[in-house]
Amino acid sequence: MAIIKKLKAVKINQKHLLGIQDLTFPEVNKILSEAKTFIKLNRSSSKKSDELRGKTQINLFFEPSTRTQSSFELAGKRLGADVMSMNIVNSAIKKGETLIDTAMTLNAMHPDIIVIRHSDSGAPNLLAQKVNCSVINAGDGRREHPTQALLDALTIINRKGKITGLKIAICGDILHSRVARSNIYLMNMLGAKINVVAPKTLLPHSIEKLGVKVFNDMKKGLDKCDIVMMLRLQNERMHGSFLPSPREYYEYFGLTQDKLLSAKKDALIMHPGPMNRGVEIDTNLADDINRSVIREQVELGVAVRMACLKIFCKKI
Amino acid sequence: MMKEQYLLNARIIDPKNDIDEIGGLIIDQHGLIKASGKKVKDQNIPSNAEKIDLKKHIIMPGLVDMKVFVGEPGYEYKENFRTLSDAALSGGITSAVLMPNTHPVIDNVSMVDFLKRRGRDKCKINIFPTASLTKNTNGVEMTEFGLLMKKGIIAFTDGVRTVQNPQVMARIMNYANQSKSLVIQHAEDEYLSEGGLINEGEISTRLGLKGIPYLAEKIIVERDLSFLEEYQCRYHISEISSKKTLSVIEKAKKEGKIFTAGVSINNLTLNEKDIGDFRTFLKLSPPLRTENDRLSLVEGVNNGSIDTIVSDHKPEDEESKRLTFSQAATGATGLETLLPLALELYHNKNIKLNKLLAALTSNPAKILNINKGNLNKGSDADLCILDINKPFIVKKSTLKSKSKNTPIEDRKLKGKVLKTYIKGKLMYESN
């Protein structure tokens, strides 16, 4: 964490966190070093701070989510904010209200921060144009999931001490993955070398232009890697037009002991969750406390989101 | 009857007859062109005739726009015939080919009657409605080509949609051969483009938007050109967007296949980078592609592989565009800016003036087989008077179209329409 501490004085100029693509290197370090302080708080018996006392946070999740939504909710509450999670199923959105109208309605209630997840790429950008408060992207379509990438970075730094020079393999459904995109931008910025490993049908067009090496073979893609990041394969993509079957996918792209041998001996396994055990990852590997940092990712997720809420909430 | 009008001291450009000279133009008492060219001078003018000094500005045929969407019937809140006319006239467009994608779709004779009546009562420009190729543009059953042509339909197209089923398409082309109907195809394989929002490439990957591969267009063009070998009908590709499709067209034309192709002004003057931060006004079909694609399309117009330039005028109200990119409606308005935006390609020395103007006037008229887009003696005096160097900035607030979804807000352009005449009558004059 040495590098991070040095850059602590950096100011973040933007009001919103819409994607890693909009952040600079010092800004990322500022968020990560702030997050580091919250790790301790979260492990202590009294987890409450009053950084955001009097502030109102609205969670606007248009897509079902367990861990991200609860993580943001907890993060806001631990900072002392009043947190409201909108239940979209019973809301006016189901009655045909547009995103902008919903935003204007919520805006009239003077929130300080809106956390949004939406199935359409760019939805947080649209929201940010229309409201006065800060907008934090909790995942939009296949575009970005910035807090996931930041928590992944924090997890890696926590375990490996640095990211510069590490070799990171991101494996699985890159095509539909916002986690992959945000991680590619962030890990590149932090000086890692990135391999993406996926069947050709699950790779986005021109992905190599984002600064990654592309592999269609797990063993080659994992060769001497420090970090193996697995992605979730959506059920609806397992059969037919993207892939022949889940078992064929597991055979060639599922993370198994055997394939992991080509990575470094101390390589860490990461997964943004929720996992499909036996589809993209061997169930024993997922639970291997020496290799898998999947639960730590969840833990540090709260700290990273606290840091983001604190930093961006104060930008207003 | 009107007075004879002498438009004098002008630069006469008539792309059809390859004329570009200083002279004048006489409009007779019936609104027809009596004479034009360098012979028409300020001499021996009858005393009862009207004399107009055009101060060296250009007289050219009014534009013939082959792809225009109007909101009647069904979407009058987006554009009606009156607002459409005002928009067209201020852009020097005197003839517009209307797409059948209204609600209901123009796919039967009674709908054509309705359109003609509305057009006659409300429209100030010449309109040429098309009928759909297939009923309700479903791509299954063909419409009554013969009966519709009897009612005055001059072309058939599914507009924003493409006939997907090859057998249906083959039969349509075979039948069109016999009925001598003009078939206009919007080339898009709907399986390949399904859910697609912008050009497939690095930008779609970065924006996280599903891409539309160029193949979706190319494969339909290749398919239809194969059919054309068997079923020689009048066939026009509505608009192309990629370099690869252009190569297919160039090759087929070299081999002697007879067909024509168009391009939207948007694909000639914008590229995928203009989409920026999810600007829904640039969500178009076909999508904006790479700068490399754009440059090759410009060259295609220059070398004649591409025959026509269209505005692809698709008015959409604010509410349909103030949505997330994937929810937003597709299309942009373009009637009023078609000519000045096209002239940008001339001012930048990308396309020669006569080629450019032919693609906007005489070429579409020839494809449609209508006597428009020329300054021949005896033709209707549908004219556009143009100050080719006058600069202006595109502003939503000054646009006349009912919908304001212009993709080029704030663009600085050069070339302003000063006057537009329909059948010899002054219908528009810029202030």
XYZ file of C-alpha atoms in Angstrom:
747
model
C 0.000 0.000 0.000
C 3.056 2.219 0.016
C 2.359 3.874 -3.311
C -1.186 4.570 -2.374
C -0.383 6.429 0.828
C 1.901 8.875 -0.937
C -0.908 10.076 -3.160
C -3.448 10.650 -0.434
C -3.804 14.386 -0.956
C -5.414 13.973 -4.355
C -8.771 15.620 -4.974
C -11.460 13.972 -7.084
C -13.035 16.493 -9.370
C -16.006 14.664 -10.723
C -19.293 14.369 -8.983
C -20.284 10.947 -10.239
C -18.749 7.505 -10.359
C -19.984 6.224 -13.702
C -17.086 4.062 -14.740
C -13.406 3.308 -14.312
C -12.883 4.865 -17.756
C -13.606 8.290 -16.235
C -11.132 7.943 -13.354
C -7.465 8.905 -13.277
C -4.690 6.981 -11.576
C -4.480 9.334 -8.558
C -8.254 9.222 -8.151
C -8.225 5.433 -8.059
C -5.493 5.499 -5.445
C -7.432 7.973 -3.361
C -10.466 5.647 -3.351
C -8.370 2.601 -2.526
C -6.481 4.240 0.313
C -9.742 5.549 1.764
C -11.209 2.046 1.499
C -8.266 0.593 3.346
C -9.192 2.641 6.423
C -12.686 1.214 6.385
C -11.483 -2.392 6.410
C -10.439 -1.965 10.019
C -13.663 -0.240 10.962
C -15.691 -3.042 9.447
C -13.762 -5.631 11.435
C -14.207 -3.785 14.722
C -17.111 -4.299 17.058
C -18.492 -0.808 16.607
C -18.889 -0.434 12.871
C -20.671 2.873 12.759
C -19.173 6.182 11.708
C -20.973 9.467 11.196
C -19.241 10.581 8.015
C -22.523 10.770 6.131
C -24.855 11.682 8.944
C -27.799 13.640 7.585
C -27.169 12.455 4.029
C -29.727 10.492 2.039
C -28.748 7.592 -0.170
C -31.182 5.999 -2.601
C -30.474 2.586 -4.047
C -32.161 2.240 -7.410
C -31.720 -1.336 -8.575
C -33.490 -2.125 -11.821
C -31.886 -5.557 -11.944
C -32.036 -8.173 -9.232
C -28.931 -8.144 -7.062
C -28.080 -9.588 -3.678
C -24.507 -8.823 -2.894
C -24.058 -5.458 -4.569
C -27.297 -4.048 -3.250
C -26.756 -5.275 0.322
C -23.131 -4.159 0.164
C -24.140 -0.608 -0.812
C -26.913 -0.579 1.757
C -24.589 -1.657 4.537
C -21.897 0.747 3.393
C -24.306 3.686 3.540
C -25.669 2.676 6.920
C -22.244 2.223 8.442
C -21.399 5.747 7.363
C -24.511 7.029 9.067
C -26.498 7.908 5.937
C -30.223 7.362 5.636
C -30.476 4.603 3.063
C -33.545 3.815 1.044
C -33.673 0.904 -1.358
C -36.326 1.251 -4.018
C -38.306 -1.862 -4.697
C -38.623 -1.712 -8.456
C -41.115 -4.567 -8.651
C -43.784 -2.458 -6.903
C -42.765 0.885 -8.313
C -44.028 3.224 -10.982
C -41.344 1.928 -13.343
C -43.416 -1.195 -13.722
C -46.260 1.108 -14.697
C -44.264 2.475 -17.606
C -42.520 5.461 -16.056
C -39.308 6.365 -17.871
C -35.930 6.444 -16.178
C -35.764 10.222 -16.480
C -39.164 10.708 -14.869
C -38.244 8.374 -12.030
C -35.019 10.296 -11.617
C -36.798 13.638 -11.520
C -39.241 12.336 -8.938
C -36.493 11.045 -6.692
C -34.461 14.190 -7.275
C -37.300 16.257 -5.839
C -36.784 14.451 -2.529
C -33.242 15.861 -2.318
C -31.142 12.736 -2.095
C -27.388 13.256 -1.802
C -26.454 10.148 -3.663
C -28.180 7.684 -5.963
C -26.756 4.225 -6.498
C -28.085 2.747 -9.708
C -27.987 -0.632 -11.356
C -29.652 -0.978 -14.743
C -29.695 -3.537 -17.518
C -29.102 -0.829 -20.160
C -25.549 0.347 -20.743
C -25.321 4.087 -20.207
C -28.364 4.346 -17.915
C -26.277 5.873 -15.054
C -24.879 8.456 -17.497
C -28.403 9.456 -18.465
C -29.428 9.660 -14.819
C -26.379 11.761 -13.979
C -27.406 14.346 -16.574
C -30.779 14.810 -14.944
C -30.257 14.877 -11.174
C -28.442 17.266 -8.858
C -26.961 14.613 -6.593
C -24.056 12.240 -7.138
C -24.676 9.090 -9.108
C -22.783 5.896 -8.430
C -22.904 3.149 -11.008
C -23.583 -0.235 -9.449
C -23.473 -1.965 -12.822
C -24.946 -0.929 -16.188
C -25.665 -3.434 -18.919
C -22.395 -4.822 -20.164
C -20.541 -1.538 -19.833
C -19.088 -0.965 -16.361
C -19.217 -2.080 -12.765
C -16.639 0.250 -11.259
C -17.005 -0.634 -7.568
C -16.544 -4.328 -8.359
C -13.261 -3.609 -10.117
C -12.142 -1.369 -7.262
C -12.897 -4.035 -4.682
C -11.059 -6.576 -6.795
C -8.069 -4.250 -6.894
C -8.202 -3.753 -3.138
C -8.383 -7.518 -2.592
C -5.353 -8.083 -4.805
C -3.371 -5.312 -3.126
C -4.314 -6.681 0.279
C -2.966 -10.109 -0.618
C -0.136 -9.343 -3.014
C 0.909 -5.903 -1.809
C 0.751 -4.435 -5.318
C -0.782 -4.753 -8.741
C 1.995 -3.387 -10.947
C 3.675 -6.188 -12.842
C 1.158 -8.865 -11.881
C -0.278 -11.093 -14.542
C -4.043 -11.343 -14.345
C -6.235 -13.752 -16.292
C -9.904 -12.830 -16.716
C -11.805 -15.920 -17.814
C -15.273 -16.671 -19.088
C -18.100 -14.672 -20.582
C -16.204 -11.485 -21.438
C -18.787 -10.510 -24.067
C -21.617 -9.815 -21.642
C -19.474 -8.845 -18.660
C -19.297 -5.364 -17.199
C -17.035 -6.759 -14.475
C -14.517 -7.804 -17.116
C -14.561 -4.408 -18.807
C -14.143 -2.408 -15.603
C -11.373 -4.724 -14.454
C -9.569 -4.461 -17.780
C -9.541 -0.649 -17.537
C -8.546 -0.625 -13.887
C -5.876 -3.333 -13.864
C -4.349 -1.822 -16.993
C -4.209 1.544 -15.291
C -2.591 -0.021 -12.237
C 0.102 -1.647 -14.355
C -0.956 -5.287 -14.554
C -0.647 -7.491 -17.611
C -4.029 -8.886 -18.602
C -4.988 -12.060 -20.390
C -8.588 -12.674 -21.307
C -9.541 -16.305 -21.763
C -12.833 -17.209 -23.379
C -14.454 -19.154 -26.179
C -14.535 -17.026 -29.338
C -18.301 -16.682 -29.158
C -18.062 -14.960 -25.778
C -15.452 -12.362 -26.734
C -16.479 -8.820 -27.645
C -15.364 -7.325 -30.951
C -11.920 -5.672 -30.891
C -11.352 -6.568 -27.223
C -7.600 -6.602 -27.859
C -7.800 -2.839 -28.414
C -8.583 -2.466 -24.724
C -5.062 -3.625 -23.974
C -5.361 -7.333 -23.322
C -3.972 -10.541 -24.750
C -6.627 -12.927 -25.982
C -6.559 -16.694 -25.413
C -9.005 -19.427 -26.304
C -7.120 -22.046 -24.309
C -7.264 -21.988 -20.506
C -3.857 -23.534 -19.897
C -2.135 -21.065 -22.191
C -4.160 -18.169 -20.850
C -3.387 -19.010 -17.226
C 0.311 -19.548 -17.846
C 2.305 -17.987 -14.965
C -0.618 -15.867 -13.856
C -0.773 -14.330 -10.377
C -4.504 -13.836 -10.383
C -7.250 -15.932 -11.959
C -10.489 -14.008 -12.185
C -13.464 -16.141 -13.120
C -16.722 -14.703 -14.450
C -20.242 -15.950 -14.102
C -21.789 -17.671 -17.094
C -25.478 -16.743 -17.342
C -27.817 -19.717 -17.551
C -29.462 -18.514 -20.740
C -26.117 -18.492 -22.526
C -25.131 -22.037 -21.650
C -27.191 -23.769 -24.287
C -27.292 -23.420 -28.022
C -26.167 -20.289 -29.727
C -23.163 -19.215 -27.674
C -22.019 -22.608 -26.398
C -22.962 -26.209 -27.020
C -23.561 -27.154 -23.379
C -22.493 -26.384 -19.802
C -20.507 -29.595 -19.577
C -18.526 -28.813 -22.705
C -17.883 -25.357 -21.272
C -16.669 -26.852 -18.004
C -14.410 -29.240 -19.884
C -12.600 -26.445 -21.743
C -13.152 -23.280 -19.726
C -14.144 -24.380 -16.226
C -11.438 -23.682 -13.628
C -10.124 -27.025 -12.384
C -7.076 -28.131 -10.389
C -5.510 -29.387 -13.570
C -5.858 -26.129 -15.491
C -4.799 -24.108 -12.475
C -1.419 -25.884 -12.552
C -0.241 -23.627 -15.343
C -0.794 -20.536 -13.174
C 1.709 -19.541 -10.519
C 1.748 -21.716 -7.408
C 0.471 -18.904 -5.236
C -2.088 -17.664 -7.750
C -5.292 -16.338 -6.243
C -8.745 -17.257 -7.474
C -11.367 -14.526 -7.678
C -15.036 -14.500 -8.671
C -17.510 -11.605 -8.552
C -20.335 -14.003 -7.714
C -22.802 -15.512 -7.800
C -20.945 -18.680 -8.814
C -22.100 -21.600 -10.907
C -20.246 -24.398 -9.192
C -19.329 -27.100 -11.646
C -19.895 -24.819 -14.640
C -17.189 -22.181 -14.527
C -15.394 -23.305 -11.382
C -14.633 -26.529 -9.587
C -16.507 -26.497 -6.287
C -13.470 -27.487 -4.192
C -11.359 -24.729 -5.715
C -14.034 -22.169 -4.937
C -13.858 -23.137 -1.266
C -10.073 -23.612 -1.051
C -9.077 -21.109 1.629
C -5.497 -21.054 0.417
C -6.364 -20.078 -3.127
C -9.820 -18.559 -3.248
C -10.344 -14.990 -2.059
C -13.968 -14.923 -3.074
C -15.288 -14.224 0.422
C -12.648 -11.590 1.007
C -13.863 -9.830 -2.134
C -17.301 -9.588 -0.574
C -15.849 -8.283 2.668
C -13.708 -5.616 1.024
C -16.618 -4.721 -1.219
C -18.290 -3.004 1.697
C -15.129 -1.016 2.472
C -14.694 0.078 -1.148
C -18.323 1.170 -1.360
C -17.986 3.112 1.883
C -15.005 4.902 0.373
C -16.901 5.683 -2.821
C -19.986 6.892 -0.989
C -17.906 9.072 1.280
C -15.804 10.586 -1.492
C -18.530 11.152 -4.052
C -21.202 12.202 -1.559
C -18.960 15.003 -0.394
C -18.553 16.288 -3.941
C -21.953 17.946 -3.923
C -52.324 31.610 -64.876
C -49.163 33.189 -63.536
C -46.867 35.773 -65.050
C -43.847 34.607 -66.937
C -40.821 34.799 -64.680
C -37.286 35.520 -65.772
C -34.702 34.387 -63.227
C -31.580 36.195 -64.344
C -27.910 36.564 -63.574
C -27.630 33.125 -62.020
C -25.327 30.124 -62.104
C -27.375 27.381 -63.731
C -26.538 23.869 -62.582
C -28.409 21.035 -64.239
C -26.617 17.791 -63.334
C -28.759 15.699 -65.642
C -27.558 17.613 -68.694
C -24.114 18.277 -67.278
C -24.674 22.006 -67.379
C -22.927 24.471 -65.075
C -22.936 27.946 -66.585
C -23.882 31.542 -65.945
C -27.265 32.381 -67.391
C -30.935 32.452 -66.548
C -34.146 30.471 -66.487
C -37.604 31.271 -67.763
C -40.705 29.940 -66.052
C -43.742 30.043 -68.318
C -47.305 30.891 -67.402
C -48.069 27.261 -66.547
C -45.191 26.894 -64.124
C -43.066 24.951 -66.570
C -39.491 25.630 -67.552
C -39.509 27.488 -70.868
C -35.775 27.801 -71.263
C -32.642 27.746 -69.203
C -28.916 28.320 -69.592
C -26.571 30.939 -70.922
C -28.945 31.943 -73.729
C -31.345 33.418 -71.175
C -30.182 36.989 -70.737
C -31.573 40.302 -69.656
C -32.663 41.078 -73.236
C -35.987 41.195 -75.074
C -37.971 40.440 -71.943
C -41.701 41.010 -72.429
C -42.982 43.956 -70.400
C -45.580 41.878 -68.541
C -42.993 39.326 -67.360
C -41.466 39.367 -63.899
C -37.721 39.875 -63.685
C -35.718 38.477 -60.798
C -32.001 39.152 -60.376
C -30.380 36.196 -58.609
C -27.018 37.904 -58.107
C -24.951 34.957 -59.327
C -26.544 32.493 -56.923
C -27.261 28.979 -58.106
C -30.419 27.759 -59.798
C -30.640 23.997 -59.623
C -33.448 21.466 -59.811
C -35.235 20.934 -56.500
C -33.919 17.907 -54.639
C -35.518 14.480 -54.953
C -35.197 12.741 -51.589
C -35.709 8.995 -51.857
C -36.117 8.222 -48.184
C -38.446 10.273 -46.030
C -40.680 9.233 -43.163
C -43.849 11.207 -42.501
C -46.062 10.610 -39.473
C -49.310 10.366 -41.394
C -51.189 8.259 -40.657
C -50.628 7.241 -37.059
C -47.739 9.379 -35.906
C -49.000 12.870 -36.682
C -47.421 14.110 -33.459
C -44.001 13.377 -34.957
C -44.542 14.948 -38.381
C -47.534 15.858 -40.480
C -47.705 16.832 -44.144
C -47.676 20.531 -43.378
C -44.563 20.441 -41.166
C -42.935 17.999 -43.563
C -43.532 20.400 -46.453
C -42.136 23.374 -44.558
C -39.047 21.421 -43.586
C -38.507 20.109 -47.115
C -39.002 23.481 -48.785
C -36.514 25.212 -46.523
C -34.021 22.525 -47.515
C -34.627 22.897 -51.251
C -36.363 19.525 -51.488
C -39.264 19.570 -53.913
C -39.980 15.840 -54.243
C -40.000 13.278 -51.469
C -40.415 9.525 -51.569
C -42.383 8.508 -48.487
C -41.678 5.324 -46.581
C -44.635 3.042 -45.877
C -43.842 2.530 -42.163
C -46.841 4.407 -40.881
C -49.598 3.141 -38.636
C -51.252 1.399 -40.343
C -48.640 0.466 -42.931
C -49.177 1.606 -46.526
C -49.830 -1.823 -47.968
C -53.168 -1.553 -49.720
C -55.012 0.563 -52.236
C -57.298 2.366 -49.808
C -54.316 3.582 -47.791
C -52.840 5.041 -50.964
C -56.088 6.889 -51.639
C -55.980 8.314 -48.129
C -52.376 9.471 -48.547
C -53.059 11.074 -51.889
C -56.028 12.978 -50.518
C -54.097 14.169 -47.473
C -51.137 15.013 -49.632
C -53.238 17.004 -52.063
C -54.903 18.980 -49.265
C -51.976 19.526 -46.898
C -48.738 18.990 -48.738
C -46.872 21.751 -50.540
C -44.212 19.559 -52.162
C -44.468 16.650 -54.582
C -44.882 13.431 -52.691
C -44.337 9.960 -54.017
C -45.655 7.427 -51.525
C -44.192 3.958 -51.629
C -46.122 0.881 -50.632
C -44.654 -1.938 -48.621
C -43.202 -4.975 -50.337
C -45.014 -7.271 -47.957
C -48.260 -6.918 -46.049
C -47.729 -5.040 -42.812
C -43.960 -5.308 -43.603
C -44.074 -8.791 -42.112
C -41.952 -10.258 -44.869
C -44.458 -13.017 -45.577
C -47.030 -12.090 -48.227
C -46.341 -9.655 -51.049
C -48.603 -6.672 -51.619
C -50.665 -6.001 -54.757
C -47.911 -4.526 -56.896
C -50.041 -4.127 -59.984
C -53.078 -2.549 -58.351
C -50.939 -0.291 -56.204
C -48.994 0.904 -59.236
C -52.275 1.700 -60.951
C -53.010 3.986 -58.006
C -49.716 5.760 -58.578
C -47.275 3.916 -56.319
C -43.865 4.202 -57.967
C -41.790 1.976 -55.705
C -42.071 -0.775 -53.130
C -40.083 -1.111 -49.937
C -40.509 -2.382 -46.406
C -38.776 0.825 -45.329
C -37.052 0.160 -42.028
C -37.439 -3.563 -42.433
C -35.908 -6.168 -44.703
C -37.569 -9.171 -46.295
C -35.786 -11.946 -44.414
C -37.165 -15.052 -46.061
C -35.143 -15.739 -49.224
C -37.985 -17.541 -50.918
C -40.347 -14.627 -50.392
C -37.671 -12.248 -51.683
C -37.024 -14.373 -54.748
C -40.719 -14.408 -55.570
C -41.025 -10.669 -55.008
C -38.197 -10.001 -57.454
C -39.598 -12.447 -59.966
C -43.033 -10.853 -59.753
C -41.595 -7.325 -59.814
C -39.862 -8.182 -63.055
C -43.207 -8.893 -64.650
C -45.014 -5.897 -63.121
C -41.986 -3.628 -63.789
C -42.064 -2.503 -60.173
C -39.141 -0.817 -58.495
C -38.015 -2.804 -55.452
C -36.161 -0.830 -52.760
C -34.450 -2.905 -50.115
C -33.253 -1.797 -46.703
C -30.420 -4.305 -46.327
C -30.293 -5.760 -42.849
C -30.259 -9.369 -41.787
C -32.449 -9.220 -38.715
C -30.895 -12.296 -37.149
C -27.433 -10.785 -37.321
C -28.555 -7.362 -36.179
C -30.899 -8.590 -33.450
C -30.647 -6.372 -30.385
C -27.859 -4.406 -32.072
C -27.634 -0.701 -31.351
C -24.485 0.685 -32.974
C -21.667 -0.453 -35.233
C -19.942 -3.564 -33.935
C -16.369 -2.728 -33.008
C -14.194 -1.210 -30.322
C -16.727 1.512 -29.538
C -19.608 -0.929 -29.054
C -17.337 -2.956 -26.788
C -16.417 0.115 -24.734
C -19.943 1.475 -24.501
C -21.247 -1.985 -23.683
C -23.822 -1.759 -26.461
C -24.601 -4.752 -28.639
C -23.083 -4.252 -32.050
C -24.572 -4.509 -35.517
C -21.993 -6.255 -37.691
C -21.404 -4.968 -41.214
C -22.181 -8.525 -42.284
C -25.868 -7.966 -41.488
C -25.936 -5.553 -44.420
C -23.505 -7.253 -46.766
C -25.151 -10.650 -46.617
C -28.553 -9.248 -47.724
C -26.963 -7.300 -50.573
C -25.104 -10.419 -51.699
C -28.251 -12.503 -51.474
C -30.362 -10.049 -53.444
C -27.677 -9.559 -56.102
C -27.612 -13.334 -56.553
C -31.362 -13.309 -57.050
C -30.957 -10.479 -59.529
C -29.077 -12.845 -61.860
C -32.195 -14.997 -62.052
C -34.917 -12.414 -61.645
C -33.891 -9.199 -63.347
C -36.128 -6.553 -61.775
C -35.671 -2.860 -61.054
C -33.718 -3.104 -57.822
C -32.368 -0.368 -55.566
C -30.532 -0.750 -52.265
C -31.973 1.910 -50.035
C -28.772 2.849 -48.234
C -25.463 1.221 -47.471
C -23.165 1.928 -44.572
C -19.975 -0.089 -44.878
C -16.899 -0.364 -47.048
C -17.370 -4.106 -47.428
C -20.872 -3.693 -48.844
C -19.562 -1.038 -51.184
C -16.983 -3.490 -52.554
C -19.737 -5.998 -53.262
C -21.657 -3.308 -55.142
C -18.622 -2.118 -57.100
C -17.796 -5.646 -58.142
C -21.358 -6.454 -59.204
C -21.626 -3.246 -61.204
C -18.360 -4.044 -62.955
C -19.750 -7.457 -63.839
C -22.598 -5.664 -65.568
C -25.413 -6.228 -63.110
C -28.031 -3.501 -63.379
C -29.146 -2.048 -60.086
C -28.642 1.080 -58.023
C -27.661 1.957 -54.480
C -28.058 4.861 -52.110
C -26.459 6.215 -48.983
C -27.784 8.286 -46.130
C -26.242 11.718 -45.664
C -25.603 10.679 -42.058
C -23.280 7.869 -43.090
C -21.426 10.277 -45.388
C -20.836 12.966 -42.799
C -20.785 11.300 -39.375
C -19.120 8.277 -37.853
C -19.552 6.066 -34.796
C -17.354 8.319 -32.679
C -19.994 11.032 -32.867
C -22.188 8.883 -30.599
C -19.938 9.989 -27.737
C -21.573 9.557 -24.363
C -24.717 7.698 -25.483
C -26.168 10.425 -27.709
C -29.468 8.855 -28.717
C -29.929 11.314 -31.610
C -27.159 9.381 -33.352
C -28.860 6.031 -32.952
C -29.500 5.322 -36.609
C -30.313 2.520 -38.997
C -28.070 1.638 -40.706
C -25.729 2.538 -37.881
C -22.907 5.039 -38.182
C -19.745 3.076 -38.824
C -16.032 3.778 -38.772
C -14.268 6.759 -40.318
C -12.757 4.329 -42.791
C -16.231 3.217 -43.844
C -17.355 6.828 -44.151
C -14.416 7.726 -46.380
C -15.041 4.793 -48.673
C -18.718 5.751 -49.014
C -17.674 9.285 -49.957
C -15.435 7.803 -52.617
C -18.336 5.598 -53.715
C -20.425 8.673 -54.470
C -17.498 10.257 -56.255
C -16.870 7.305 -58.552
C -20.556 6.668 -59.189
C -20.874 3.289 -57.439
C -23.362 4.958 -55.140
C -26.157 6.603 -57.092
C -28.197 8.531 -54.580
C -27.905 10.432 -51.328
C -30.950 10.481 -49.071
C -31.835 12.415 -45.946
C -33.308 9.330 -44.245
C -35.511 11.879 -42.509
C -37.051 10.086 -39.547
C -38.753 12.444 -37.128
C -38.957 11.235 -33.546
C -40.473 13.189 -30.695
C -38.464 14.148 -27.626
C -40.079 11.450 -25.504
C -38.879 8.688 -27.810
C -35.300 9.922 -27.539
C -35.097 10.845 -23.850
C -34.507 7.244 -22.868
C -31.580 4.930 -22.376
C -29.741 4.217 -25.605
C -31.267 0.783 -26.013
C -34.803 2.038 -25.341
C -34.538 5.154 -27.522
C -36.110 5.315 -30.962
C -33.908 4.970 -34.041
C -33.519 7.740 -36.607
C -32.787 11.410 -37.161
C -34.385 14.294 -39.010
C -32.547 15.501 -42.082
C -34.713 17.179 -44.704
C -33.638 20.707 -43.882
C -29.960 19.945 -43.590
C -29.567 17.426 -46.428
C -28.291 19.905 -49.016
C -26.000 22.050 -46.812
C -24.581 18.947 -45.162
C -23.970 17.372 -48.562
C -22.292 20.596 -49.667
C -19.816 20.156 -46.823
C -18.408 17.302 -48.913
C -18.012 19.701 -51.834
C -16.489 22.494 -49.759
C -14.029 19.984 -48.282
C -13.168 18.905 -51.833
C -14.317 15.328 -51.138
C -16.928 15.103 -53.893
C -17.224 17.027 -57.156
C -20.216 19.348 -57.244
C -21.897 17.821 -60.286
C -21.611 14.284 -58.844
C -22.953 15.445 -55.531
C -25.924 17.287 -56.964
C -26.716 14.496 -59.430
C -27.009 12.114 -56.472
C -29.564 14.482 -54.963
C -31.583 15.309 -58.077
C -31.301 13.568 -61.431
C -30.123 10.148 -60.241
C -33.042 9.483 -57.910
C -35.461 10.815 -60.548
C -34.021 8.418 -63.095
C -34.258 5.443 -60.729
C -37.854 6.331 -59.876
C -38.611 6.998 -63.526
C -40.169 10.402 -62.830
C -39.669 13.643 -64.731
C -38.118 15.544 -61.845
C -34.645 16.667 -60.886
C -33.802 18.382 -64.177
C -34.037 21.772 -65.893
C -35.279 20.453 -69.224
C -37.575 22.582 -71.285
C -41.131 21.598 -70.438
C -40.359 20.142 -67.025
C -42.110 21.467 -63.923
C -40.203 24.467 -62.588
C -39.329 22.777 -59.275
C -36.314 24.837 -58.386
C -33.869 25.444 -55.612
C -32.053 28.774 -55.433
C -28.877 28.345 -53.457
C -26.226 30.602 -51.943
C -23.508 27.993 -51.910
C -21.124 29.901 -49.643
C -23.444 31.333 -47.040
C -22.448 30.047 -43.592
C -24.896 29.170 -40.827
C -25.094 27.082 -37.680
C -27.645 24.303 -37.301
C -29.984 25.148 -34.430
C -32.861 23.024 -33.255
C -34.901 26.118 -32.557
C -34.915 27.223 -36.182
C -35.781 23.842 -37.680
C -39.243 23.560 -39.139
C -39.765 19.842 -38.769
C -42.196 18.994 -35.993
C -39.565 16.787 -34.378
C -36.212 18.232 -33.477
C -34.030 15.133 -33.457
C -31.268 16.511 -35.638
C -27.967 14.641 -35.334
C -25.951 17.755 -36.203
C -27.045 20.390 -33.700
C -24.511 23.260 -33.630
C -22.688 22.101 -36.747
C -21.315 24.924 -38.858
C -22.377 24.507 -42.470
C -21.964 26.460 -45.672
C -24.699 26.722 -48.286
C -28.162 28.071 -47.676
C -31.319 27.644 -49.709
C -32.617 31.108 -50.575
C -35.786 30.201 -52.445
C -37.692 27.107 -53.406
C -40.157 26.951 -56.263
C -42.732 24.269 -56.920
C -44.246 24.281 -60.407
C -43.045 27.834 -60.881
C -44.573 29.118 -57.654
C -42.334 30.592 -54.971
C -43.062 28.402 -51.955
C -40.191 29.316 -49.682
C -37.925 32.277 -49.240
C -35.291 32.514 -46.532
C -35.385 35.631 -44.437
